[in-house]
mmCIF file of N, CA and C in Angstrom:
data_model
loop_
_atom_site.group_PDB
_atom_site.id
_atom_site.type_symbol
_atom_site.label_atom_id
_atom_site.label_comp_id
_atom_site.label_asym_id
_atom_site.label_seq_id
_atom_site.Cartn_x
_atom_site.Cartn_y
_atom_site.Cartn_z
ATOM 1 N N MET A 1 82.602 159.598 112.834
ATOM 2 C CA MET A 1 83.929 158.907 112.887
ATOM 3 C C MET A 1 83.435 157.576 113.084
ATOM 4 N N LYS A 2 82.216 157.257 113.783
ATOM 5 C CA LYS A 2 81.963 155.872 113.906
ATOM 6 C C LYS A 2 81.172 155.092 112.833
ATOM 7 N N GLY A 3 80.613 156.022 112.059
ATOM 8 C CA GLY A 3 79.956 155.644 110.705
ATOM 9 C C GLY A 3 81.032 155.263 109.550
ATOM 10 N N ILE A 4 82.130 156.035 109.731
ATOM 11 C CA ILE A 4 83.372 155.596 108.824
ATOM 12 C C ILE A 4 83.831 154.091 109.135
ATOM 13 N N ARG A 5 83.876 154.122 110.455
ATOM 14 C CA ARG A 5 84.457 152.680 111.107
ATOM 15 C C ARG A 5 83.607 151.518 110.620
ATOM 16 N N TYR A 6 82.305 151.548 110.763
ATOM 17 C CA TYR A 6 81.252 150.830 110.294
ATOM 18 C C TYR A 6 81.387 150.455 108.806
ATOM 19 N N VAL A 7 81.544 151.431 108.166
ATOM 20 C CA VAL A 7 81.622 151.348 106.723
ATOM 21 C C VAL A 7 82.806 150.542 106.213
ATOM 22 N N LEU A 8 83.983 150.858 106.788
ATOM 23 C CA LEU A 8 85.266 150.124 106.709
ATOM 24 C C LEU A 8 85.217 148.629 107.015
ATOM 25 N N ALA A 9 84.640 148.496 108.175
ATOM 26 C CA ALA A 9 84.593 147.120 108.752
ATOM 27 C C ALA A 9 83.723 146.264 107.763
ATOM 28 N N ILE A 10 82.693 146.813 107.476
ATOM 29 C CA ILE A 10 81.671 146.053 106.575
ATOM 30 C C ILE A 10 82.335 145.794 105.192
ATOM 31 N N SER A 11 83.120 146.822 104.529
ATOM 32 C CA SER A 11 83.755 146.646 103.358
ATOM 33 C C SER A 11 84.861 145.469 103.366
ATOM 34 N N TRP A 12 85.624 145.578 104.329
ATOM 35 C CA TRP A 12 86.703 144.542 104.441
ATOM 36 C C TRP A 12 86.015 143.206 104.713
ATOM 37 N N THR A 13 85.028 143.177 105.424
ATOM 38 C CA THR A 13 84.401 141.868 105.714
ATOM 39 C C THR A 13 83.817 141.198 104.318
ATOM 40 N N LEU A 14 83.285 142.090 103.525
ATOM 41 C CA LEU A 14 82.659 141.589 102.156
ATOM 42 C C LEU A 14 83.909 141.318 101.445
ATOM 43 N N ILE A 15 84.903 142.285 101.283
ATOM 44 C CA ILE A 15 86.124 141.950 100.416
ATOM 45 C C ILE A 15 86.883 140.648 100.811
ATOM 46 N N ALA A 16 86.868 140.159 102.045
ATOM 47 C CA ALA A 16 87.341 139.086 102.583
ATOM 48 C C ALA A 16 86.624 137.791 102.231
ATOM 49 N N LEU A 17 85.248 138.073 102.315
ATOM 50 C CA LEU A 17 84.283 136.823 101.898
ATOM 51 C C LEU A 17 84.194 136.563 100.648
ATOM 52 N N GLY A 18 84.299 137.681 99.778
ATOM 53 C CA GLY A 18 84.470 137.670 98.283
ATOM 54 C C GLY A 18 85.473 136.911 97.849
ATOM 55 N N ALA A 19 86.712 137.042 98.477
ATOM 56 C CA ALA A 19 87.959 136.533 98.005
ATOM 57 C C ALA A 19 87.967 135.027 98.539
ATOM 58 N N ILE A 20 87.355 134.660 99.555
ATOM 59 C CA ILE A 20 87.035 133.235 100.165
ATOM 60 C C ILE A 20 86.250 132.431 99.243
ATOM 61 N N ALA A 21 85.174 133.211 98.660
ATOM 62 C CA ALA A 21 84.264 132.547 97.837
ATOM 63 C C ALA A 21 84.911 132.382 96.328
ATOM 64 N N VAL A 22 85.774 132.994 95.988
ATOM 65 C CA VAL A 22 86.415 133.046 94.693
ATOM 66 C C VAL A 22 87.548 132.036 94.652
ATOM 67 N N PHE A 23 88.428 132.139 95.872
ATOM 68 C CA PHE A 23 89.515 131.415 95.781
ATOM 69 C C PHE A 23 89.503 130.456 96.665
ATOM 70 N N GLY A 24 88.812 130.510 97.607
ATOM 71 C CA GLY A 24 89.131 129.362 98.854
ATOM 72 C C GLY A 24 88.214 128.272 98.740
ATOM 73 N N LEU A 25 87.153 128.299 98.153
ATOM 74 C CA LEU A 25 85.992 127.426 98.150
ATOM 75 C C LEU A 25 85.928 126.649 96.675
ATOM 76 N N SER A 26 86.802 126.688 95.734
ATOM 77 C CA SER A 26 86.630 126.397 94.684
ATOM 78 C C SER A 26 86.783 124.686 94.702
ATOM 79 N N ASP A 27 86.334 123.751 93.850
ATOM 80 C CA ASP A 27 86.471 122.430 93.947
ATOM 81 C C ASP A 27 87.284 121.973 92.844
ATOM 82 N N ASP A 28 87.961 122.718 92.254
ATOM 83 C CA ASP A 28 88.826 122.281 91.097
ATOM 84 C C ASP A 28 89.777 121.142 91.340
ATOM 85 N N ASP A 29 90.612 121.363 92.397
ATOM 86 C CA ASP A 29 91.754 120.625 92.685
ATOM 87 C C ASP A 29 91.377 119.692 93.962
ATOM 88 N N LYS A 30 90.186 119.824 94.548
ATOM 89 C CA LYS A 30 89.977 118.898 95.721
ATOM 90 C C LYS A 30 89.288 117.780 95.268
ATOM 91 N N ASP A 31 89.993 116.525 95.469
ATOM 92 C CA ASP A 31 89.517 115.268 95.239
ATOM 93 C C ASP A 31 89.661 114.519 96.582
ATOM 94 N N ILE A 32 88.747 114.708 97.453
ATOM 95 C CA ILE A 32 88.948 114.289 98.769
ATOM 96 C C ILE A 32 88.266 112.663 98.735
ATOM 97 N N LYS A 33 89.079 111.687 99.104
ATOM 98 C CA LYS A 33 88.562 110.425 99.052
ATOM 99 C C LYS A 33 89.038 109.834 100.073
ATOM 100 N N ALA A 34 88.707 108.609 100.583
ATOM 101 C CA ALA A 34 89.163 107.781 101.654
ATOM 102 C C ALA A 34 90.510 107.326 101.065
ATOM 103 N N PRO A 35 91.741 107.537 102.297
ATOM 104 C CA PRO A 35 93.027 107.071 101.448
ATOM 105 C C PRO A 35 92.905 105.371 101.350
ATOM 106 N N ASP A 36 93.784 104.904 100.468
ATOM 107 C CA ASP A 36 93.872 103.605 100.396
ATOM 108 C C ASP A 36 94.463 103.028 101.536
ATOM 109 N N VAL A 37 93.984 101.697 101.892
ATOM 110 C CA VAL A 37 94.444 101.005 103.145
ATOM 111 C C VAL A 37 95.888 100.686 102.723
ATOM 112 N N ILE A 38 96.665 101.024 103.748
ATOM 113 C CA ILE A 38 98.219 100.732 103.426
ATOM 114 C C ILE A 38 98.691 99.406 104.327
ATOM 115 N N GLU A 39 99.228 98.527 103.670
ATOM 116 C CA GLU A 39 99.525 97.269 104.224
ATOM 117 C C GLU A 39 100.568 97.391 105.016
ATOM 118 N N LYS A 40 100.373 97.255 106.168
ATOM 119 C CA LYS A 40 101.363 97.328 107.374
ATOM 120 C C LYS A 40 102.275 96.095 107.476
ATOM 121 N N THR A 41 103.570 96.100 107.885
ATOM 122 C CA THR A 41 104.306 94.977 107.993
ATOM 123 C C THR A 41 104.166 94.583 109.292
ATOM 124 N N ALA A 42 104.691 92.987 109.485
ATOM 125 C CA ALA A 42 104.523 92.467 110.943
ATOM 126 C C ALA A 42 105.166 93.455 111.963
ATOM 127 N N ALA A 43 106.580 93.844 111.526
ATOM 128 C CA ALA A 43 107.121 94.681 112.611
ATOM 129 C C ALA A 43 106.285 95.836 113.112
ATOM 130 N N GLU A 44 105.527 96.334 112.069
ATOM 131 C CA GLU A 44 104.935 97.647 112.389
ATOM 132 C C GLU A 44 103.518 97.326 113.360
ATOM 133 N N CYS A 45 103.084 96.277 113.135
ATOM 134 C CA CYS A 45 101.944 95.681 113.829
ATOM 135 C C CYS A 45 102.264 94.940 115.085
ATOM 136 N N GLU A 46 103.443 94.891 115.607
ATOM 137 C CA GLU A 46 103.861 93.969 116.624
ATOM 138 C C GLU A 46 103.278 94.874 117.946
ATOM 139 N N ILE A 47 102.614 94.122 118.773
ATOM 140 C CA ILE A 47 101.921 94.760 119.907
ATOM 141 C C ILE A 47 102.807 95.259 121.048
ATOM 142 N N PRO A 48 102.876 96.440 121.428
ATOM 143 C CA PRO A 48 103.779 96.664 122.469
ATOM 144 C C PRO A 48 103.701 95.937 123.905
ATOM 145 N N ALA A 49 104.467 96.084 124.953
ATOM 146 C CA ALA A 49 104.535 95.443 125.967
ATOM 147 C C ALA A 49 103.524 96.268 127.063
ATOM 148 N N PHE A 50 103.235 97.508 126.710
ATOM 149 C CA PHE A 50 102.112 98.212 127.769
ATOM 150 C C PHE A 50 100.835 97.760 127.244
ATOM 151 N N ALA A 51 100.539 97.640 125.865
ATOM 152 C CA ALA A 51 99.196 97.403 125.605
ATOM 153 C C ALA A 51 98.964 95.780 126.080
ATOM 154 N N LYS A 52 99.832 95.147 126.034
ATOM 155 C CA LYS A 52 99.721 93.544 126.486
ATOM 156 C C LYS A 52 99.408 93.766 127.963
ATOM 157 N N ALA A 53 99.941 94.394 128.630
ATOM 158 C CA ALA A 53 100.004 94.681 130.264
ATOM 159 C C ALA A 53 98.805 94.824 130.556
ATOM 160 N N ILE A 54 97.969 95.629 129.997
ATOM 161 C CA ILE A 54 96.776 96.112 130.203
ATOM 162 C C ILE A 54 95.530 95.404 129.581
ATOM 163 N N GLY A 55 95.953 94.669 128.539
ATOM 164 C CA GLY A 55 94.880 93.827 127.909
ATOM 165 C C GLY A 55 94.189 94.440 126.761
ATOM 166 N N HIS A 56 94.824 95.487 126.070
ATOM 167 C CA HIS A 56 94.290 96.232 124.985
ATOM 168 C C HIS A 56 94.971 95.749 123.849
ATOM 169 N N GLU A 57 95.189 94.632 123.548
ATOM 170 C CA GLU A 57 95.938 94.240 122.296
ATOM 171 C C GLU A 57 95.148 94.570 121.177
ATOM 172 N N ASP A 58 94.053 94.193 121.159
ATOM 173 C CA ASP A 58 92.947 94.412 119.941
ATOM 174 C C ASP A 58 92.701 95.957 119.722
ATOM 175 N N LEU A 59 92.453 96.562 120.864
ATOM 176 C CA LEU A 59 92.429 98.021 120.495
ATOM 177 C C LEU A 59 93.528 98.791 119.994
ATOM 178 N N TRP A 60 94.887 98.218 120.478
ATOM 179 C CA TRP A 60 95.973 98.785 119.912
ATOM 180 C C TRP A 60 96.122 98.589 118.414
ATOM 181 N N LEU A 61 95.722 97.567 118.063
ATOM 182 C CA LEU A 61 95.863 97.002 116.572
ATOM 183 C C LEU A 61 94.681 98.043 115.892
ATOM 184 N N LYS A 62 93.633 98.189 116.360
ATOM 185 C CA LYS A 62 92.675 98.802 115.848
ATOM 186 C C LYS A 62 93.077 100.262 115.415
ATOM 187 N N HIS A 63 93.484 100.922 116.397
ATOM 188 C CA HIS A 63 93.959 102.401 116.480
ATOM 189 C C HIS A 63 95.101 102.786 115.465
ATOM 190 N N ASN A 64 95.777 101.559 115.355
ATOM 191 C CA ASN A 64 97.084 101.859 114.637
ATOM 192 C C ASN A 64 97.183 101.169 113.151
ATOM 193 N N GLY A 65 95.731 100.825 112.895
ATOM 194 C CA GLY A 65 95.495 100.433 111.478
ATOM 195 C C GLY A 65 95.932 99.149 111.123
ATOM 196 N N CYS A 66 96.187 98.336 111.967
ATOM 197 C CA CYS A 66 96.517 96.903 111.835
ATOM 198 C C CYS A 66 95.431 96.226 111.505
ATOM 199 N N PRO A 67 95.747 94.916 110.898
ATOM 200 C CA PRO A 67 94.787 93.850 110.917
ATOM 201 C C PRO A 67 94.394 93.152 112.156
ATOM 202 N N PRO A 68 93.023 92.833 112.485
ATOM 203 C CA PRO A 68 92.838 92.133 113.752
ATOM 204 C C PRO A 68 93.662 90.848 113.832
ATOM 205 N N ARG A 69 93.902 90.592 115.139
ATOM 206 C CA ARG A 69 94.512 89.186 115.535
ATOM 207 C C ARG A 69 93.349 88.090 115.072
ATOM 208 N N GLU A 70 94.017 87.043 114.826
ATOM 209 C CA GLU A 70 92.982 85.818 114.488
ATOM 210 C C GLU A 70 92.742 85.202 116.037
ATOM 211 N N LYS A 71 91.506 84.833 116.384
ATOM 212 C CA LYS A 71 91.124 84.494 117.515
ATOM 213 C C LYS A 71 91.468 82.790 117.731
ATOM 214 N N GLN A 72 92.048 82.454 118.568
ATOM 215 C CA GLN A 72 92.525 81.046 118.642
ATOM 216 C C GLN A 72 91.460 80.213 119.171
ATOM 217 N N ASN A 73 90.438 80.795 119.930
ATOM 218 C CA ASN A 73 89.346 79.897 120.379
ATOM 219 C C ASN A 73 88.131 79.961 119.615
ATOM 220 N N SER A 74 88.296 80.282 118.311
ATOM 221 C CA SER A 74 87.148 80.460 117.305
ATOM 222 C C SER A 74 86.904 78.897 116.722
ATOM 223 N N ASP A 75 87.872 78.085 116.988
ATOM 224 C CA ASP A 75 87.666 76.648 116.557
ATOM 225 C C ASP A 75 86.678 75.879 117.482
ATOM 226 N N LYS A 76 86.733 76.308 118.755
ATOM 227 C CA LYS A 76 85.803 75.602 119.764
ATOM 228 C C LYS A 76 84.489 75.958 119.637
ATOM 229 N N LYS A 77 83.661 74.984 119.760
ATOM 230 C CA LYS A 77 82.147 75.132 119.722
ATOM 231 C C LYS A 77 81.476 74.582 120.852
#
């Protein structure tokens, strides 16, 4: 009885792997490319009060896909 269980388990495993190899791993319709950068509006990139309170304005912008703020002190040398 154990021999039949092993044979059935191995056969189902091979059938499943064969189906994945044939249908699941084809590259015909997979064009994985980096998504285009979506321009965000000023309202979407407005920094919330909690990020300002903890001093993480730049980090919030980065994590939400917004362009970085312009440094106001960059003109000083």
